[in-house]
Amino acid sequence: VYEPGKMMLAKVSYNNIDQLYVRAYSINYKEYLKYMGNSYYGDEQKKKAIAFISGQELLGNAYTISLPQFGDYKTHTSEVALTGLTEGMHLLVISNADKFSDSLSVVNFSTVCVSNYAVIKEGRKLRLLSAGTGESQATKPYSIYEVGYYWQDPQVYKLVKTGSTDKNGLISIPESKDWYTNYVIEVEGKVVYEQGFNKESPDIKEKDQLQVYILKDRVIYRPGQKVYFKAIAYMGLSKKTVAGKELKI
């Protein structure tokens, strides 16, 4: 999540390219997910993204970023500054040519969430913070949507819970029905977070299993040298040592 109007840093890997062309589009995230459907990877995904932005509002003018040049054909990595965006969800499109065409240039894209809020995941709870001050945000109205992942039904964007953050700024995530569920969280009607959660298994408890820590007399041995060692057997959770147990090394 990035703060509105502030520069954004991005890491770029490139070879034999001297500049990047950048465009940013304001998007309705629900419409974007439904339009993209199951095209999660590869050329099909890029083609659909390019088709999608043809009907979207371009934020400001497209701009270029000059990349450091090294006079070779190796792959280099550089950190570049991107122009700050307004609050909301955006599609950031970057290309090596101003045509932004999949047939004429290399096109990469990413969704970007710009918000005055930041979110920290704490188990199955989320803590809502002010992006500027880091203070917990109490009594903020939120909505949680279940979102179909690319191997599921991409048309799913179902409201599953509404409420307000508690006094500590916490949001409780509903229990997942499937083994993995993707959720989008909106605060005051705007997307602030997207995260997948695995299904909880309350009946399955972590077992306190036997573990063995082996210590050797040296790190490196010559061929034929004897190896002297000792071992400490203990329980992984309680850390209690175990005596009188027969073990095979």
Short mmCIF file of C-alpha atoms in Angstrom, two decimals:
data_model
loop_
_atom_site.label_atom_id
_atom_site.label_comp_id
_atom_site.label_asym_id
_atom_site.label_seq_id
_atom_site.Cartn_x
_atom_site.Cartn_y
_atom_site.Cartn_z
CA VAL A 1 0.00 0.00 0.00
CA TYR A 2 1.30 3.45 -0.95
CA GLU A 3 0.27 6.82 0.44
CA PRO A 4 -1.60 9.20 -1.88
CA GLY A 5 0.54 11.69 -3.76
CA LYS A 6 3.86 10.29 -2.57
CA MET A 7 6.59 8.93 -4.83
CA MET A 8 6.74 5.14 -5.10
CA LEU A 9 9.90 3.09 -5.40
CA ALA A 10 10.04 0.08 -7.70
CA LYS A 11 12.77 -2.44 -8.48
CA VAL A 12 13.35 -3.00 -12.19
CA SER A 13 15.44 -5.73 -13.85
CA TYR A 14 16.41 -5.00 -17.45
CA ASN A 15 18.94 -5.57 -20.23
CA ASN A 16 19.65 -3.55 -23.36
CA ILE A 17 16.94 -0.97 -22.49
CA ASP A 18 17.68 2.70 -21.90
CA GLN A 19 14.28 3.94 -20.72
CA LEU A 20 10.84 2.85 -19.55
CA TYR A 21 7.44 4.23 -20.49
CA VAL A 22 4.92 4.37 -17.65
CA ARG A 23 1.15 4.77 -17.57
CA ALA A 24 -1.24 4.62 -14.62
CA TYR A 25 -4.97 3.94 -14.78
CA SER A 26 -7.63 4.31 -12.10
CA ILE A 27 -9.63 1.07 -11.99
CA ASN A 28 -12.66 -0.49 -10.36
CA TYR A 29 -11.00 -3.52 -8.77
CA LYS A 30 -14.12 -5.68 -8.88
CA GLU A 31 -14.54 -5.05 -12.61
CA TYR A 32 -10.85 -5.67 -13.21
CA LEU A 33 -10.85 -9.06 -11.46
CA LYS A 34 -13.95 -10.20 -13.32
CA TYR A 35 -12.56 -9.05 -16.66
CA MET A 36 -9.23 -10.80 -16.17
CA GLY A 37 -10.93 -14.07 -15.23
CA ASN A 38 -8.69 -17.14 -15.23
CA SER A 39 -5.93 -15.51 -17.29
CA TYR A 40 -3.51 -15.36 -14.40
CA TYR A 41 -0.19 -15.91 -16.15
CA GLY A 42 1.58 -15.42 -19.46
CA ASP A 43 0.71 -13.76 -22.73
CA GLU A 44 -3.05 -14.23 -22.36
CA GLN A 45 -3.01 -12.24 -19.15
CA LYS A 46 -1.01 -9.41 -20.75
CA LYS A 47 -3.33 -9.24 -23.77
CA LYS A 48 -6.40 -9.02 -21.55
CA ALA A 49 -4.80 -6.33 -19.39
CA ILE A 50 -3.96 -4.25 -22.47
CA ALA A 51 -7.53 -4.66 -23.72
CA PHE A 52 -8.89 -3.67 -20.31
CA ILE A 53 -6.99 -0.36 -20.10
CA SER A 54 -8.32 0.74 -23.48
CA GLY A 55 -11.54 1.73 -21.73
CA GLN A 56 -10.01 3.14 -18.56
CA GLU A 57 -9.13 6.67 -17.50
CA LEU A 58 -5.45 7.55 -17.91
CA LEU A 59 -4.19 9.40 -14.83
CA GLY A 60 -2.06 12.32 -15.99
CA ASN A 61 0.32 11.90 -18.88
CA ALA A 62 2.47 8.91 -19.71
CA TYR A 63 6.05 9.57 -18.66
CA THR A 64 9.48 8.05 -19.16
CA ILE A 65 12.18 6.90 -16.75
CA SER A 66 15.81 6.82 -17.83
CA LEU A 67 17.74 3.72 -16.75
CA PRO A 68 21.45 3.56 -15.86
CA GLN A 69 23.53 2.24 -18.77
CA PHE A 70 26.53 -0.10 -18.44
CA GLY A 71 27.49 -0.75 -22.06
CA ASP A 72 26.96 -4.52 -21.93
CA TYR A 73 24.17 -7.02 -22.53
CA LYS A 74 23.93 -8.27 -18.97
CA THR A 75 20.79 -8.08 -16.85
CA HIS A 76 20.95 -5.21 -14.37
CA THR A 77 18.67 -4.21 -11.50
CA SER A 78 17.86 -0.64 -10.56
CA GLU A 79 15.47 1.12 -8.18
CA VAL A 80 13.33 3.76 -9.88
CA ALA A 81 10.93 6.40 -8.56
CA LEU A 82 7.35 6.38 -9.84
CA THR A 83 5.03 9.36 -9.73
CA GLY A 84 2.61 9.34 -6.79
CA LEU A 85 -1.03 8.44 -7.39
CA THR A 86 -4.41 9.43 -5.98
CA GLU A 87 -6.21 7.29 -3.40
CA GLY A 88 -7.76 4.12 -4.82
CA MET A 89 -6.85 1.08 -6.91
CA HIS A 90 -4.71 1.57 -9.98
CA LEU A 91 -3.24 -0.44 -12.80
CA LEU A 92 0.38 0.51 -13.41
CA VAL A 93 1.58 -0.37 -16.92
CA ILE A 94 5.26 -0.26 -17.86
CA SER A 95 6.75 -0.86 -21.31
CA ASN A 96 10.00 -0.45 -23.21
CA ALA A 97 8.18 1.39 -26.03
CA ASP A 98 5.56 4.12 -26.18
CA LYS A 99 3.12 1.99 -28.19
CA PHE A 100 2.18 -0.16 -25.17
CA SER A 101 1.29 -2.92 -27.62
CA ASP A 102 1.84 -6.56 -26.83
CA SER A 103 2.98 -7.22 -30.38
CA LEU A 104 5.45 -4.35 -30.64
CA SER A 105 6.91 -4.11 -27.15
CA VAL A 106 7.43 -5.76 -23.82
CA VAL A 107 4.60 -4.85 -21.45
CA ASN A 108 4.44 -5.52 -17.71
CA PHE A 109 1.73 -4.42 -15.33
CA SER A 110 0.73 -4.53 -11.70
CA THR A 111 -2.20 -3.44 -9.57
CA VAL A 112 -1.32 -0.80 -6.99
CA CYS A 113 -3.30 0.09 -3.87
CA VAL A 114 -2.96 3.72 -2.76
CA SER A 115 -4.49 4.49 0.62
CA ASN A 116 -4.25 6.59 3.75
CA TYR A 117 -4.43 3.31 5.66
CA ALA A 118 -1.92 0.53 6.19
CA VAL A 119 -2.77 -3.03 7.26
CA ILE A 120 -0.75 -5.51 9.33
CA LYS A 121 -1.71 -9.19 9.33
CA GLU A 122 -1.84 -10.79 12.79
CA GLY A 123 -2.98 -14.39 12.35
CA ARG A 124 -6.61 -14.22 11.21
CA LYS A 125 -6.89 -10.62 12.32
CA LEU A 126 -5.85 -7.46 10.53
CA ARG A 127 -4.75 -4.30 12.29
CA LEU A 128 -5.74 -1.07 10.54
CA LEU A 129 -3.22 1.75 10.93
CA SER A 130 -2.79 5.27 9.69
CA ALA A 131 -0.26 5.11 6.87
CA GLY A 132 1.12 8.47 7.96
CA THR A 133 1.39 8.11 11.74
CA GLY A 134 1.20 4.34 12.32
CA GLU A 135 -1.58 4.78 14.91
CA SER A 136 -4.31 2.14 15.18
CA GLN A 137 -7.60 3.19 13.62
CA ALA A 138 -10.62 2.43 15.82
CA THR A 139 -14.32 2.38 14.77
CA LYS A 140 -13.57 2.52 11.05
CA PRO A 141 -16.31 0.90 8.92
CA TYR A 142 -15.09 -2.00 6.80
CA SER A 143 -16.41 -4.59 4.35
CA ILE A 144 -14.86 -7.98 3.60
CA TYR A 145 -15.38 -9.60 0.19
CA GLU A 146 -14.62 -13.17 -0.78
CA VAL A 147 -12.84 -13.10 -4.12
CA GLY A 148 -12.55 -16.02 -6.55
CA TYR A 149 -8.92 -16.88 -7.17
CA TYR A 150 -7.69 -17.74 -10.66
CA TRP A 151 -8.23 -21.51 -10.25
CA GLN A 152 -11.66 -20.86 -8.73
CA ASP A 153 -14.63 -18.93 -10.13
CA PRO A 154 -13.16 -15.52 -11.01
CA GLN A 155 -16.66 -14.01 -11.08
CA VAL A 156 -16.99 -14.35 -7.31
CA TYR A 157 -16.81 -11.03 -5.47
CA LYS A 158 -19.16 -11.74 -2.57
CA LEU A 159 -19.72 -9.61 0.50
CA VAL A 160 -19.21 -11.87 3.54
CA LYS A 161 -18.87 -9.45 6.44
CA THR A 162 -19.31 -5.81 7.44
CA GLY A 163 -18.43 -4.10 10.68
CA SER A 164 -16.18 -1.55 12.35
CA THR A 165 -12.67 -1.92 13.69
CA ASP A 166 -12.47 -2.43 17.46
CA LYS A 167 -10.72 -0.09 19.89
CA ASN A 168 -7.36 -1.51 18.82
CA GLY A 169 -8.07 -1.15 15.12
CA LEU A 170 -8.54 -4.89 14.61
CA ILE A 171 -10.60 -6.65 11.94
CA SER A 172 -11.50 -10.34 12.36
CA ILE A 173 -11.42 -12.43 9.19
CA PRO A 174 -14.24 -15.00 8.72
CA GLU A 175 -13.31 -18.68 8.83
CA SER A 176 -12.44 -19.96 5.36
CA LYS A 177 -14.74 -22.60 3.88
CA ASP A 178 -12.28 -23.80 1.26
CA TRP A 179 -8.68 -24.78 1.95
CA TYR A 180 -7.68 -21.34 0.66
CA THR A 181 -9.82 -18.21 0.37
CA ASN A 182 -8.86 -14.83 -1.01
CA TYR A 183 -10.35 -11.75 0.68
CA VAL A 184 -10.49 -8.09 -0.30
CA ILE A 185 -10.95 -5.58 2.53
CA GLU A 186 -12.51 -2.21 1.91
CA VAL A 187 -12.48 0.61 4.46
CA GLU A 188 -14.87 3.49 3.95
CA GLY A 189 -15.72 2.03 0.53
CA LYS A 190 -12.15 1.82 -0.79
CA VAL A 191 -9.85 -1.19 -1.17
CA VAL A 192 -7.02 -1.21 1.38
CA TYR A 193 -5.90 -4.84 1.43
CA GLU A 194 -6.06 -8.19 -0.35
CA GLN A 195 -4.84 -11.42 1.19
CA GLY A 196 -5.41 -15.16 1.02
CA PHE A 197 -6.07 -17.22 4.16
CA ASN A 198 -5.82 -20.97 4.68
CA LYS A 199 -8.63 -22.86 6.36
CA GLU A 200 -8.15 -23.25 10.09
CA SER A 201 -7.89 -26.73 11.58
CA PRO A 202 -8.71 -26.25 15.29
CA ASP A 203 -8.72 -30.00 15.98
CA ILE A 204 -5.18 -30.43 14.75
CA LYS A 205 -2.66 -29.43 17.38
CA GLU A 206 1.06 -29.23 16.91
CA LYS A 207 2.72 -32.29 18.44
CA ASP A 208 5.63 -32.06 20.84
CA GLN A 209 8.02 -34.23 18.85
CA LEU A 210 11.41 -35.61 19.72
CA GLN A 211 14.35 -33.74 18.23
CA VAL A 212 18.08 -34.36 18.36
CA TYR A 213 20.83 -31.76 18.28
CA ILE A 214 24.23 -33.17 17.24
CA LEU A 215 27.55 -31.52 18.06
CA LYS A 216 30.80 -32.59 16.37
CA ASP A 217 34.37 -32.05 17.51
CA ARG A 218 35.29 -30.14 14.34
CA VAL A 219 33.83 -28.75 11.14
CA ILE A 220 36.09 -30.35 8.52
CA TYR A 221 37.66 -33.84 8.56
CA ARG A 222 40.42 -35.48 6.54
CA PRO A 223 39.70 -38.85 4.90
CA GLY A 224 39.96 -41.62 7.49
CA GLN A 225 39.75 -39.38 10.55
CA LYS A 226 37.49 -40.42 13.40
CA VAL A 227 34.43 -38.29 14.03
CA TYR A 228 33.70 -37.59 17.68
CA PHE A 229 30.27 -36.28 18.50
CA LYS A 230 27.64 -36.00 21.15
CA ALA A 231 23.90 -35.58 20.85
CA ILE A 232 21.23 -33.94 22.95
CA ALA A 233 17.72 -35.37 22.70
CA TYR A 234 14.89 -33.02 23.61
CA MET A 235 11.21 -32.30 22.92
CA GLY A 236 10.69 -29.67 20.26
CA LEU A 237 7.96 -27.61 21.96
CA SER A 238 8.69 -27.97 25.65
CA LYS A 239 12.49 -28.05 25.12
CA LYS A 240 12.77 -30.67 27.86
CA THR A 241 15.71 -33.05 27.51
CA VAL A 242 14.94 -36.75 27.10
CA ALA A 243 16.87 -39.39 29.09
CA GLY A 244 17.06 -43.16 28.73
CA LYS A 245 15.72 -43.31 25.16
CA GLU A 246 17.46 -45.62 22.69
CA LEU A 247 18.34 -43.87 19.45
CA LYS A 248 20.03 -44.98 16.23
CA ILE A 249 22.49 -42.60 14.60
#
